[in-house]
PDB file of C-alpha atoms in Angstrom:
ATOM      1  CA  MET A  36      -2.323   8.573   3.721  1.00  0.00           C
ATOM      2  CA  LEU A  37      -1.366   4.929   3.080  1.00  0.00           C
ATOM      3  CA  HIS A  38       2.099   5.453   4.527  1.00  0.00           C
ATOM      4  CA  PHE A  39       0.637   6.934   7.718  1.00  0.00           C
ATOM      5  CA  ALA A  40      -1.869   4.059   8.012  1.00  0.00           C
ATOM      6  CA  LEU A  41       0.904   1.493   7.585  1.00  0.00           C
ATOM      7  CA  ASP A  42       3.045   3.214  10.213  1.00  0.00           C
ATOM      8  CA  ARG A  43       0.120   3.240  12.644  1.00  0.00           C
ATOM      9  CA  LEU A  44      -0.589  -0.451  11.983  1.00  0.00           C
ATOM     10  CA  ASP A  45       3.064  -1.246  12.715  1.00  0.00           C
ATOM     11  CA  ASP A  46       2.912   0.787  15.946  1.00  0.00           C
ATOM     12  CA  LEU A  47      -0.343  -0.825  17.014  1.00  0.00           C
ATOM     13  CA  HIS A  48       0.994  -4.306  16.315  1.00  0.00           C
ATOM     14  CA  GLU A  49       4.070  -3.601  18.432  1.00  0.00           C
ATOM     15  CA  GLN A  50       1.815  -2.336  21.224  1.00  0.00           C
ATOM     16  CA  TRP A  51      -0.350  -5.456  20.933  1.00  0.00           C
ATOM     17  CA  CYS A  52       2.698  -7.712  21.222  1.00  0.00           C
ATOM     18  CA  GLN A  53       3.814  -5.854  24.351  1.00  0.00           C
ATOM     19  CA  THR A  54       0.307  -5.956  25.828  1.00  0.00           C
ATOM     20  CA  ARG A  55      -0.030  -9.662  25.070  1.00  0.00           C
ATOM     21  CA  ASP A  56       3.331 -10.374  26.707  1.00  0.00           C
ATOM     22  CA  ARG A  57       2.224  -8.523  29.880  1.00  0.00           C
ATOM     23  CA  LEU A  58      -1.024 -10.461  30.230  1.00  0.00           C
ATOM     24  CA  PRO A  59      -1.249 -12.958  33.097  1.00  0.00           C
ATOM     25  CA  ALA A  60       0.067 -16.437  32.323  1.00  0.00           C
ATOM     26  CA  ASN A  61      -3.446 -17.875  32.364  1.00  0.00           C
ATOM     27  CA  ALA A  62      -4.725 -15.316  29.789  1.00  0.00           C
ATOM     28  CA  SER A  63      -5.165 -17.096  26.507  1.00  0.00           C
ATOM     29  CA  PRO A  64      -7.596 -16.774  23.609  1.00  0.00           C
ATOM     30  CA  GLY A  65     -11.069 -17.286  24.989  1.00  0.00           C
ATOM     31  CA  THR A  66     -10.384 -15.651  28.346  1.00  0.00           C
ATOM     32  CA  ALA A  67     -11.782 -12.203  29.121  1.00  0.00           C
ATOM     33  CA  ALA A  68      -8.361 -10.656  29.767  1.00  0.00           C
ATOM     34  CA  TYR A  69      -6.962 -11.806  26.411  1.00  0.00           C
ATOM     35  CA  ASP A  70     -10.103 -11.236  24.354  1.00  0.00           C
ATOM     36  CA  ASP A  71     -10.686  -7.732  25.747  1.00  0.00           C
ATOM     37  CA  ALA A  72      -7.106  -6.682  25.038  1.00  0.00           C
ATOM     38  CA  GLN A  73      -7.283  -8.143  21.541  1.00  0.00           C
ATOM     39  CA  ALA A  74     -10.639  -6.452  20.862  1.00  0.00           C
ATOM     40  CA  GLU A  75      -9.131  -3.101  21.829  1.00  0.00           C
ATOM     41  CA  TYR A  76      -6.191  -3.697  19.469  1.00  0.00           C
ATOM     42  CA  HIS A  77      -8.553  -4.628  16.634  1.00  0.00           C
ATOM     43  CA  ALA A  78     -10.754  -1.592  17.279  1.00  0.00           C
ATOM     44  CA  GLU A  79      -7.757   0.747  17.085  1.00  0.00           C
ATOM     45  CA  ALA A  80      -6.411  -0.902  13.921  1.00  0.00           C
ATOM     46  CA  TRP A  81      -9.723  -1.055  12.065  1.00  0.00           C
ATOM     47  CA  SER A  82      -9.720   2.466  10.599  1.00  0.00           C
ATOM     48  CA  HIS A  83      -6.175   2.038   9.294  1.00  0.00           C
ATOM     49  CA  LEU A  84      -7.067  -1.300   7.721  1.00  0.00           C
ATOM     50  CA  ASP A  85     -10.082   0.385   6.164  1.00  0.00           C
ATOM     51  CA  THR A  86      -7.810   3.037   4.651  1.00  0.00           C
ATOM     52  CA  TRP A  87      -5.771   0.302   2.985  1.00  0.00           C
ATOM     53  CA  SER A  88      -8.836  -1.567   1.766  1.00  0.00           C
ATOM     54  CA  THR A  89     -10.257   1.648   0.299  1.00  0.00           C
ATOM     55  CA  HIS A  90      -7.127   3.169  -1.250  1.00  0.00           C
ATOM     56  CA  GLY A  91      -4.578   0.358  -1.462  1.00  0.00           C
ATOM     57  CA  ASP A  92      -5.625  -0.631  -4.990  1.00  0.00           C
ATOM     58  CA  ALA A  93      -4.096   2.634  -6.194  1.00  0.00           C
ATOM     59  CA  LEU A  94      -0.621   1.191  -5.598  1.00  0.00           C
ATOM     60  CA  ARG A  95      -1.405  -1.865  -7.716  1.00  0.00           C
ATOM     61  CA  GLU A  96      -2.846   0.333 -10.470  1.00  0.00           C
ATOM     62  CA  ILE A  97       0.224   2.574 -10.453  1.00  0.00           C
ATOM     63  CA  ASP A  98       2.496  -0.468 -10.594  1.00  0.00           C
ATOM     64  CA  THR A  99       0.532  -1.984 -13.478  1.00  0.00           C
ATOM     65  CA  ALA A 100       0.545   1.292 -15.411  1.00  0.00           C
ATOM     66  CA  SER A 101       4.284   1.759 -14.926  1.00  0.00           C
ATOM     67  CA  ARG A 102       5.005  -1.806 -16.067  1.00  0.00           C
ATOM     68  CA  HIS A 103       2.930  -1.302 -19.210  1.00  0.00           C
ATOM     69  CA  ALA A 104       4.538   2.072 -19.881  1.00  0.00           C
ATOM     70  CA  SER A 105       8.066   0.669 -19.624  1.00  0.00           C
ATOM     71  CA  ALA A 106       7.166  -2.330 -21.814  1.00  0.00           C
ATOM     72  CA  ARG A 107       6.007  -0.143 -24.731  1.00  0.00           C
ATOM     73  CA  PRO A 108       8.731   0.878 -27.132  1.00  0.00           C
ATOM     74  CA  SER A 109       9.082   4.603 -27.524  1.00  0.00           C
ATOM     75  CA  PRO A 110       8.060   5.903 -30.940  1.00  0.00           C
ATOM     76  CA  SER A 111      10.939   6.426 -33.321  1.00  0.00           C
ATOM     77  CA  PRO A 112      11.513   9.985 -34.508  1.00  0.00           C
ATOM     78  CA  PRO A 113      10.344  10.817 -38.042  1.00  0.00           C
ATOM     79  CA  MET A 114      12.943  10.212 -40.715  1.00  0.00           C
ATOM     80  CA  ALA A 115      14.495  13.248 -42.388  1.00  0.00           C
ATOM     81  CA  PRO A 116      14.186  13.423 -46.183  1.00  0.00           C
ATOM     82  CA  ALA A 117      17.202  12.157 -48.090  1.00  0.00           C
ATOM     83  CA  ALA A 118      19.727  14.790 -49.140  1.00  0.00           C
ATOM     84  CA  GLY A 119      18.822  16.457 -52.416  1.00  0.00           C
ATOM     85  CA  ARG A 120      15.161  15.469 -52.214  1.00  0.00           C
ATOM     86  CA  ARG A 121      12.454  17.950 -51.562  1.00  0.00           C
ATOM     87  CA  SER A 122       9.779  17.333 -48.994  1.00  0.00           C
ATOM     88  CA  PRO A 123       6.361  16.789 -50.631  1.00  0.00           C
ATOM     89  CA  ALA A 124       4.967  19.652 -48.569  1.00  0.00           C
ATOM     90  CA  ARG A 125       7.439  22.144 -50.115  1.00  0.00           C
ATOM     91  CA  LYS A 126       6.704  22.862 -53.747  1.00  0.00           C
TER      92      LYS A 126
END
C-alpha cells in the first residue's frame, strides 16, 4: 500500500514537472493557468499523501522495534550440571 502510494506520488510529481514546463511563459504562481494546473496535481496527489499520513508511522514503529530487538543480548543457554553431579530434580 505505501509502496504503491509512493510510486504514484513519484509519477504525479514527474507529470507535474512536465505540465509546469509546458505552461505558457507568462504562467506563474498566482495566474489561473498555473494555479489550476497545480490544483489538479494536488488533488490527484492528496489520497496518496493521506495513505502515508495514515499508515506511514508503521515503518517508524517497525524500525524502532527492530533496533530495540537487535540491541538486546540474546539469553544465554542454561548451564549443564558439572560432570559427576546430579541435577537437584533427579533424586
